């Protein structure tokens, strides 16, 4: 029967093997700096050769190495039993040139840039309703993305998730396939997203196939890969780079909020214009009505005075002269008098009609019929949604106004 070991026993045994193995002590390793960061007074470096990586640490000091430097690092391998981690502890290190990985990456980057793959100028739509989200179905990306949209009132957006591998063997093929499928469908925008990770974890987004797939999409692509400090070829080929999936969701929220804000601004401007036109027409009608009424009264008065003067002259003639008036002339006078009466009657009817229309349109008339005008802070209230319980309102009625406080809404 095999001896049963606990985890601590096995890990401590492995540590002793590492410590006793002279081939793992005081050795020099050559590799290309793939990642480098300084934290807690220590320098953490990842060395890489082809598909192989080595985690290294230099305690208590800082190395000024850049990603892509080829270095010779002297030190020893260590196994830490508590975390089950293997680390190369560096004693000293020196740069010996540039690594092949960086050279190849820069050559690919320059090639794609010269071909225009990084000149993706597809503009984002003014309003986003449908999104293709290319990401892993595992992890927190989908939850974080949806949570930002929902929290900001954009839960109405339709989102289709295209699940892909986001690291490891075959991840770039999986991403390219999903992008190709989504690109052939009708969406406003595509979001290619992945949470944070090491440079090695994000390497599948640094392939030529992924960059060309993003650039070839007929509609805009937002790249949201890793952390805000991480840049990939996917970012360069996209229409818009967002530092993280959450930032991508916030960008979409801002686009839709701006559209809705402009819509309401233009609606308010249209209402202001229409109200102004109505007020101007109302003033014009009142002015024309007043002019018509004054003009009609003046002409009627003038006609009446002329007729009275004329008749007085006729009656003041002596009888002999009066009898001498030609019959046709008298008939003509009667016709003139009759036409004057008809014109005066017609103008009086027009004046009565216009007065009735103006009276019916008068705000005072509307108030006298039992209606009221409600004001809040001096502005008209045209919808109950603008009133809250406890608001103080002014209610204008026929003959005066009331100051009220809202105690209930139905």
PDB file of N, CA, C and O in Angstrom, residues 21-79:
ATOM      1  N   UNK A  21      19.216  20.210  -4.592  1.00  0.00           N
ATOM      2  CA  UNK A  21      19.666  19.976  -5.957  1.00  0.00           C
ATOM      3  C   UNK A  21      20.623  21.092  -6.377  1.00  0.00           C
ATOM      4  O   UNK A  21      20.230  22.240  -6.593  1.00  0.00           O
ATOM      5  N   UNK A  22      21.918  20.742  -6.530  1.00  0.00           N
ATOM      6  CA  UNK A  22      22.931  21.739  -6.847  1.00  0.00           C
ATOM      7  C   UNK A  22      22.751  22.333  -8.240  1.00  0.00           C
ATOM      8  O   UNK A  22      23.152  23.474  -8.498  1.00  0.00           O
ATOM      9  N   UNK A  23      22.128  21.568  -9.156  1.00  0.00           N
ATOM     10  CA  UNK A  23      21.920  22.081 -10.507  1.00  0.00           C
ATOM     11  C   UNK A  23      20.936  23.243 -10.538  1.00  0.00           C
ATOM     12  O   UNK A  23      20.861  23.975 -11.541  1.00  0.00           O
ATOM     13  N   UNK A  24      20.189  23.400  -9.444  1.00  0.00           N
ATOM     14  CA  UNK A  24      19.205  24.483  -9.382  1.00  0.00           C
ATOM     15  C   UNK A  24      19.704  25.658  -8.560  1.00  0.00           C
ATOM     16  O   UNK A  24      18.968  26.615  -8.342  1.00  0.00           O
ATOM     17  N   UNK A  25      20.955  25.596  -8.115  1.00  0.00           N
ATOM     18  CA  UNK A  25      21.505  26.650  -7.271  1.00  0.00           C
ATOM     19  C   UNK A  25      22.582  27.419  -8.022  1.00  0.00           C
ATOM     20  O   UNK A  25      23.404  26.819  -8.735  1.00  0.00           O
ATOM     21  N   UNK A  26      22.561  28.757  -7.864  1.00  0.00           N
ATOM     22  CA  UNK A  26      23.593  29.628  -8.413  1.00  0.00           C
ATOM     23  C   UNK A  26      23.795  29.359  -9.909  1.00  0.00           C
ATOM     24  O   UNK A  26      24.898  29.077 -10.365  1.00  0.00           O
ATOM     25  N   UNK A  27      22.708  29.476 -10.648  1.00  0.00           N
ATOM     26  CA  UNK A  27      22.769  29.268 -12.089  1.00  0.00           C
ATOM     27  C   UNK A  27      22.383  30.558 -12.800  1.00  0.00           C
ATOM     28  O   UNK A  27      21.783  31.464 -12.206  1.00  0.00           O
ATOM     29  N   UNK A  28      22.704  30.630 -14.092  1.00  0.00           N
ATOM     30  CA  UNK A  28      22.347  31.801 -14.890  1.00  0.00           C
ATOM     31  C   UNK A  28      21.358  31.384 -15.971  1.00  0.00           C
ATOM     32  O   UNK A  28      21.612  30.409 -16.689  1.00  0.00           O
ATOM     33  N   UNK A  29      20.274  32.124 -16.064  1.00  0.00           N
ATOM     34  CA  UNK A  29      19.214  31.826 -17.027  1.00  0.00           C
ATOM     35  C   UNK A  29      19.103  32.969 -18.018  1.00  0.00           C
ATOM     36  O   UNK A  29      19.141  34.147 -17.637  1.00  0.00           O
ATOM     37  N   UNK A  30      18.980  32.629 -19.293  1.00  0.00           N
ATOM     38  CA  UNK A  30      18.789  33.636 -20.332  1.00  0.00           C
ATOM     39  C   UNK A  30      17.334  33.604 -20.801  1.00  0.00           C
ATOM     40  O   UNK A  30      16.774  32.540 -21.062  1.00  0.00           O
ATOM     41  N   UNK A  31      16.751  34.753 -20.876  1.00  0.00           N
ATOM     42  CA  UNK A  31      15.361  34.831 -21.329  1.00  0.00           C
ATOM     43  C   UNK A  31      14.985  36.264 -21.677  1.00  0.00           C
ATOM     44  O   UNK A  31      15.745  37.206 -21.420  1.00  0.00           O
ATOM     45  N   UNK A  32      13.812  36.421 -22.261  1.00  0.00           N
ATOM     46  CA  UNK A  32      13.312  37.738 -22.657  1.00  0.00           C
ATOM     47  C   UNK A  32      12.295  38.227 -21.634  1.00  0.00           C
ATOM     48  O   UNK A  32      11.406  37.469 -21.213  1.00  0.00           O
ATOM     49  N   UNK A  33      12.436  39.480 -21.200  1.00  0.00           N
ATOM     50  CA  UNK A  33      11.503  40.045 -20.219  1.00  0.00           C
ATOM     51  C   UNK A  33      10.131  40.206 -20.882  1.00  0.00           C
ATOM     52  O   UNK A  33       9.979  40.966 -21.842  1.00  0.00           O
ATOM     53  N   UNK A  34       9.177  39.460 -20.363  1.00  0.00           N
ATOM     54  CA  UNK A  34       7.808  39.509 -20.903  1.00  0.00           C
ATOM     55  C   UNK A  34       6.916  40.408 -20.068  1.00  0.00           C
ATOM     56  O   UNK A  34       6.023  41.062 -20.579  1.00  0.00           O
ATOM     57  N   UNK A  35       7.183  40.432 -18.772  1.00  0.00           N
ATOM     58  CA  UNK A  35       6.489  41.331 -17.836  1.00  0.00           C
ATOM     59  C   UNK A  35       7.471  41.762 -16.767  1.00  0.00           C
ATOM     60  O   UNK A  35       8.365  40.992 -16.386  1.00  0.00           O
ATOM     61  N   UNK A  36       7.303  42.990 -16.257  1.00  0.00           N
ATOM     62  CA  UNK A  36       8.167  43.503 -15.199  1.00  0.00           C
ATOM     63  C   UNK A  36       7.401  44.509 -14.367  1.00  0.00           C
ATOM     64  O   UNK A  36       6.756  45.410 -14.913  1.00  0.00           O
ATOM     65  N   UNK A  37       7.427  44.346 -13.053  1.00  0.00           N
ATOM     66  CA  UNK A  37       6.774  45.312 -12.172  1.00  0.00           C
ATOM     67  C   UNK A  37       7.501  45.359 -10.838  1.00  0.00           C
ATOM     68  O   UNK A  37       8.184  44.400 -10.440  1.00  0.00           O
ATOM     69  N   UNK A  38       7.360  46.492 -10.160  1.00  0.00           N
ATOM     70  CA  UNK A  38       8.007  46.726  -8.873  1.00  0.00           C
ATOM     71  C   UNK A  38       6.929  46.896  -7.822  1.00  0.00           C
ATOM     72  O   UNK A  38       6.046  47.739  -7.965  1.00  0.00           O
ATOM     73  N   UNK A  39       6.966  46.096  -6.774  1.00  0.00           N
ATOM     74  CA  UNK A  39       5.938  46.157  -5.737  1.00  0.00           C
ATOM     75  C   UNK A  39       6.514  45.728  -4.404  1.00  0.00           C
ATOM     76  O   UNK A  39       7.237  44.725  -4.316  1.00  0.00           O
ATOM     77  N   UNK A  40       6.189  46.503  -3.357  1.00  0.00           N
ATOM     78  CA  UNK A  40       6.621  46.152  -2.006  1.00  0.00           C
ATOM     79  C   UNK A  40       8.122  46.096  -1.846  1.00  0.00           C
ATOM     80  O   UNK A  40       8.636  45.315  -1.024  1.00  0.00           O
ATOM     81  N   UNK A  41       8.846  46.880  -2.637  1.00  0.00           N
ATOM     82  CA  UNK A  41      10.299  46.882  -2.540  1.00  0.00           C
ATOM     83  C   UNK A  41      10.966  45.772  -3.319  1.00  0.00           C
ATOM     84  O   UNK A  41      12.206  45.667  -3.310  1.00  0.00           O
ATOM     85  N   UNK A  42      10.193  44.938  -4.014  1.00  0.00           N
ATOM     86  CA  UNK A  42      10.744  43.819  -4.781  1.00  0.00           C
ATOM     87  C   UNK A  42      10.430  43.990  -6.265  1.00  0.00           C
ATOM     88  O   UNK A  42       9.450  44.622  -6.639  1.00  0.00           O
ATOM     89  N   UNK A  43      11.295  43.403  -7.104  1.00  0.00           N
ATOM     90  CA  UNK A  43      11.072  43.415  -8.547  1.00  0.00           C
ATOM     91  C   UNK A  43      10.593  42.042  -8.998  1.00  0.00           C
ATOM     92  O   UNK A  43      11.238  41.023  -8.695  1.00  0.00           O
ATOM     93  N   UNK A  44       9.458  42.024  -9.710  1.00  0.00           N
ATOM     94  CA  UNK A  44       8.891  40.772 -10.204  1.00  0.00           C
ATOM     95  C   UNK A  44       8.995  40.768 -11.726  1.00  0.00           C
ATOM     96  O   UNK A  44       8.514  41.690 -12.390  1.00  0.00           O
ATOM     97  N   UNK A  45       9.626  39.730 -12.267  1.00  0.00           N
ATOM     98  CA  UNK A  45       9.875  39.641 -13.698  1.00  0.00           C
ATOM     99  C   UNK A  45       9.405  38.282 -14.211  1.00  0.00           C
ATOM    100  O   UNK A  45       9.567  37.265 -13.538  1.00  0.00           O
ATOM    101  N   UNK A  46       8.823  38.289 -15.391  1.00  0.00           N
ATOM    102  CA  UNK A  46       8.503  37.043 -16.090  1.00  0.00           C
ATOM    103  C   UNK A  46       9.399  36.950 -17.307  1.00  0.00           C
ATOM    104  O   UNK A  46       9.396  37.830 -18.173  1.00  0.00           O
ATOM    105  N   UNK A  47      10.219  35.882 -17.351  1.00  0.00           N
ATOM    106  CA  UNK A  47      11.079  35.632 -18.498  1.00  0.00           C
ATOM    107  C   UNK A  47      10.378  34.635 -19.420  1.00  0.00           C
ATOM    108  O   UNK A  47       9.677  33.729 -18.968  1.00  0.00           O
ATOM    109  N   UNK A  48      10.581  34.800 -20.739  1.00  0.00           N
ATOM    110  CA  UNK A  48       9.890  33.945 -21.686  1.00  0.00           C
ATOM    111  C   UNK A  48      10.829  33.529 -22.803  1.00  0.00           C
ATOM    112  O   UNK A  48      11.686  34.297 -23.243  1.00  0.00           O
ATOM    113  N   UNK A  49      10.629  32.299 -23.269  1.00  0.00           N
ATOM    114  CA  UNK A  49      11.307  31.784 -24.450  1.00  0.00           C
ATOM    115  C   UNK A  49      10.301  30.922 -25.205  1.00  0.00           C
ATOM    116  O   UNK A  49       9.847  29.893 -24.689  1.00  0.00           O
ATOM    117  N   UNK A  50       9.901  31.379 -26.405  1.00  0.00           N
ATOM    118  CA  UNK A  50       8.854  30.703 -27.168  1.00  0.00           C
ATOM    119  C   UNK A  50       7.589  30.606 -26.312  1.00  0.00           C
ATOM    120  O   UNK A  50       7.045  31.617 -25.920  1.00  0.00           O
ATOM    121  N   UNK A  51       7.149  29.375 -26.009  1.00  0.00           N
ATOM    122  CA  UNK A  51       5.935  29.205 -25.206  1.00  0.00           C
ATOM    123  C   UNK A  51       6.235  28.927 -23.735  1.00  0.00           C
ATOM    124  O   UNK A  51       5.327  28.645 -22.959  1.00  0.00           O
ATOM    125  N   UNK A  52       7.501  29.025 -23.350  1.00  0.00           N
ATOM    126  CA  UNK A  52       7.898  28.708 -21.973  1.00  0.00           C
ATOM    127  C   UNK A  52       8.108  29.995 -21.192  1.00  0.00           C
ATOM    128  O   UNK A  52       8.689  30.965 -21.691  1.00  0.00           O
ATOM    129  N   UNK A  53       7.645  29.995 -19.929  1.00  0.00           N
ATOM    130  CA  UNK A  53       7.776  31.179 -19.087  1.00  0.00           C
ATOM    131  C   UNK A  53       8.386  30.784 -17.751  1.00  0.00           C
ATOM    132  O   UNK A  53       8.262  29.635 -17.295  1.00  0.00           O
ATOM    133  N   UNK A  54       9.054  31.759 -17.115  1.00  0.00           N
ATOM    134  CA  UNK A  54       9.677  31.551 -15.811  1.00  0.00           C
ATOM    135  C   UNK A  54       9.405  32.764 -14.943  1.00  0.00           C
ATOM    136  O   UNK A  54       9.735  33.894 -15.321  1.00  0.00           O
ATOM    137  N   UNK A  55       8.789  32.542 -13.777  1.00  0.00           N
ATOM    138  CA  UNK A  55       8.523  33.627 -12.829  1.00  0.00           C
ATOM    139  C   UNK A  55       9.760  33.863 -11.979  1.00  0.00           C
ATOM    140  O   UNK A  55      10.315  32.929 -11.399  1.00  0.00           O
ATOM    141  N   UNK A  56      10.174  35.142 -11.900  1.00  0.00           N
ATOM    142  CA  UNK A  56      11.379  35.501 -11.162  1.00  0.00           C
ATOM    143  C   UNK A  56      11.078  36.641 -10.186  1.00  0.00           C
ATOM    144  O   UNK A  56      10.127  37.407 -10.378  1.00  0.00           O
ATOM    145  N   UNK A  57      11.921  36.745  -9.148  1.00  0.00           N
ATOM    146  CA  UNK A  57      11.794  37.834  -8.197  1.00  0.00           C
ATOM    147  C   UNK A  57      13.176  38.257  -7.732  1.00  0.00           C
ATOM    148  O   UNK A  57      14.074  37.421  -7.565  1.00  0.00           O
ATOM    149  N   UNK A  58      13.349  39.557  -7.552  1.00  0.00           N
ATOM    150  CA  UNK A  58      14.565  40.091  -6.926  1.00  0.00           C
ATOM    151  C   UNK A  58      14.122  40.842  -5.696  1.00  0.00           C
ATOM    152  O   UNK A  58      13.443  41.861  -5.760  1.00  0.00           O
ATOM    153  N   UNK A  59      14.470  40.302  -4.534  1.00  0.00           N
ATOM    154  CA  UNK A  59      14.028  40.892  -3.277  1.00  0.00           C
ATOM    155  C   UNK A  59      14.871  42.119  -2.922  1.00  0.00           C
ATOM    156  O   UNK A  59      16.090  42.127  -3.093  1.00  0.00           O
ATOM    157  N   UNK A  60      14.166  43.164  -2.451  1.00  0.00           N
ATOM    158  CA  UNK A  60      14.842  44.310  -1.861  1.00  0.00           C
ATOM    159  C   UNK A  60      15.469  45.290  -2.814  1.00  0.00           C
ATOM    160  O   UNK A  60      16.171  46.208  -2.372  1.00  0.00           O
ATOM    161  N   UNK A  61      15.263  45.177  -4.121  1.00  0.00           N
ATOM    162  CA  UNK A  61      15.845  46.144  -5.046  1.00  0.00           C
ATOM    163  C   UNK A  61      15.009  46.197  -6.314  1.00  0.00           C
ATOM    164  O   UNK A  61      14.136  45.363  -6.540  1.00  0.00           O
ATOM    165  N   UNK A  62      15.333  47.165  -7.159  1.00  0.00           N
ATOM    166  CA  UNK A  62      14.557  47.390  -8.374  1.00  0.00           C
ATOM    167  C   UNK A  62      15.458  47.282  -9.587  1.00  0.00           C
ATOM    168  O   UNK A  62      16.503  47.914  -9.667  1.00  0.00           O
ATOM    169  N   UNK A  63      14.992  46.470 -10.571  1.00  0.00           N
ATOM    170  CA  UNK A  63      15.696  46.362 -11.833  1.00  0.00           C
ATOM    171  C   UNK A  63      15.012  47.264 -12.857  1.00  0.00           C
ATOM    172  O   UNK A  63      13.798  47.253 -12.983  1.00  0.00           O
ATOM    173  N   UNK A  64      15.830  48.019 -13.589  1.00  0.00           N
ATOM    174  CA  UNK A  64      15.270  48.896 -14.611  1.00  0.00           C
ATOM    175  C   UNK A  64      15.285  48.191 -15.970  1.00  0.00           C
ATOM    176  O   UNK A  64      15.957  48.611 -16.909  1.00  0.00           O
ATOM    177  N   UNK A  65      14.535  47.104 -16.056  1.00  0.00           N
ATOM    178  CA  UNK A  65      14.426  46.376 -17.316  1.00  0.00           C
ATOM    179  C   UNK A  65      13.109  46.723 -17.994  1.00  0.00           C
ATOM    180  O   UNK A  65      12.103  46.986 -17.341  1.00  0.00           O
ATOM    181  N   UNK A  66      13.116  46.701 -19.333  1.00  0.00           N
ATOM    182  CA  UNK A  66      11.907  46.947 -20.099  1.00  0.00           C
ATOM    183  C   UNK A  66      11.438  45.650 -20.746  1.00  0.00           C
ATOM    184  O   UNK A  66      12.235  44.741 -21.003  1.00  0.00           O
ATOM    185  N   UNK A  67      10.147  45.594 -20.998  1.00  0.00           N
ATOM    186  CA  UNK A  67       9.600  44.428 -21.692  1.00  0.00           C
ATOM    187  C   UNK A  67      10.281  44.301 -23.052  1.00  0.00           C
ATOM    188  O   UNK A  67      10.393  45.269 -23.807  1.00  0.00           O
ATOM    189  N   UNK A  68      10.762  43.090 -23.366  1.00  0.00           N
ATOM    190  CA  UNK A  68      11.461  42.851 -24.614  1.00  0.00           C
ATOM    191  C   UNK A  68      12.966  42.773 -24.468  1.00  0.00           C
ATOM    192  O   UNK A  68      13.657  42.322 -25.395  1.00  0.00           O
ATOM    193  N   UNK A  69      13.506  43.191 -23.305  1.00  0.00           N
ATOM    194  CA  UNK A  69      14.947  43.076 -23.076  1.00  0.00           C
ATOM    195  C   UNK A  69      15.328  41.607 -22.905  1.00  0.00           C
ATOM    196  O   UNK A  69      14.633  40.836 -22.234  1.00  0.00           O
ATOM    197  N   UNK A  70      16.450  41.227 -23.528  1.00  0.00           N
ATOM    198  CA  UNK A  70      17.019  39.890 -23.264  1.00  0.00           C
ATOM    199  C   UNK A  70      17.998  40.037 -22.110  1.00  0.00           C
ATOM    200  O   UNK A  70      18.868  40.910 -22.123  1.00  0.00           O
ATOM    201  N   UNK A  71      17.858  39.202 -21.063  1.00  0.00           N
ATOM    202  CA  UNK A  71      18.670  39.350 -19.855  1.00  0.00           C
ATOM    203  C   UNK A  71      19.327  38.028 -19.484  1.00  0.00           C
ATOM    204  O   UNK A  71      18.851  36.945 -19.859  1.00  0.00           O
ATOM    205  N   UNK A  72      20.415  38.150 -18.745  1.00  0.00           N
ATOM    206  CA  UNK A  72      21.045  37.020 -18.062  1.00  0.00           C
ATOM    207  C   UNK A  72      20.786  37.210 -16.578  1.00  0.00           C
ATOM    208  O   UNK A  72      21.218  38.214 -15.995  1.00  0.00           O
ATOM    209  N   UNK A  73      20.033  36.284 -15.980  1.00  0.00           N
ATOM    210  CA  UNK A  73      19.674  36.389 -14.569  1.00  0.00           C
ATOM    211  C   UNK A  73      20.365  35.278 -13.790  1.00  0.00           C
ATOM    212  O   UNK A  73      20.209  34.084 -14.109  1.00  0.00           O
ATOM    213  N   UNK A  74      21.139  35.651 -12.771  1.00  0.00           N
ATOM    214  CA  UNK A  74      21.828  34.679 -11.921  1.00  0.00           C
ATOM    215  C   UNK A  74      21.047  34.514 -10.628  1.00  0.00           C
ATOM    216  O   UNK A  74      20.595  35.492 -10.041  1.00  0.00           O
ATOM    217  N   UNK A  75      20.883  33.247 -10.186  1.00  0.00           N
ATOM    218  CA  UNK A  75      20.155  32.998  -8.946  1.00  0.00           C
ATOM    219  C   UNK A  75      19.882  31.527  -8.751  1.00  0.00           C
ATOM    220  O   UNK A  75      20.575  30.668  -9.323  1.00  0.00           O
ATOM    221  N   UNK A  76      18.845  31.213  -7.963  1.00  0.00           N
ATOM    222  CA  UNK A  76      18.522  29.824  -7.624  1.00  0.00           C
ATOM    223  C   UNK A  76      17.027  29.606  -7.676  1.00  0.00           C
ATOM    224  O   UNK A  76      16.241  30.526  -7.423  1.00  0.00           O
ATOM    225  N   UNK A  77      16.639  28.373  -7.992  1.00  0.00           N
ATOM    226  CA  UNK A  77      15.231  28.012  -7.992  1.00  0.00           C
ATOM    227  C   UNK A  77      14.767  27.769  -6.558  1.00  0.00           C
ATOM    228  O   UNK A  77      15.473  27.155  -5.755  1.00  0.00           O
ATOM    229  N   UNK A  78      13.573  28.249  -6.254  1.00  0.00           N
ATOM    230  CA  UNK A  78      12.998  28.049  -4.928  1.00  0.00           C
ATOM    231  C   UNK A  78      11.559  27.553  -5.063  1.00  0.00           C
ATOM    232  O   UNK A  78      10.825  27.975  -5.944  1.00  0.00           O
ATOM    233  N   UNK A  79      11.196  26.641  -4.177  1.00  0.00           N
ATOM    234  CA  UNK A  79       9.814  26.154  -4.105  1.00  0.00           C
ATOM    235  C   UNK A  79       9.242  26.572  -2.758  1.00  0.00           C
ATOM    236  O   UNK A  79       9.828  26.296  -1.711  1.00  0.00           O
TER     237      UNK A  79
END
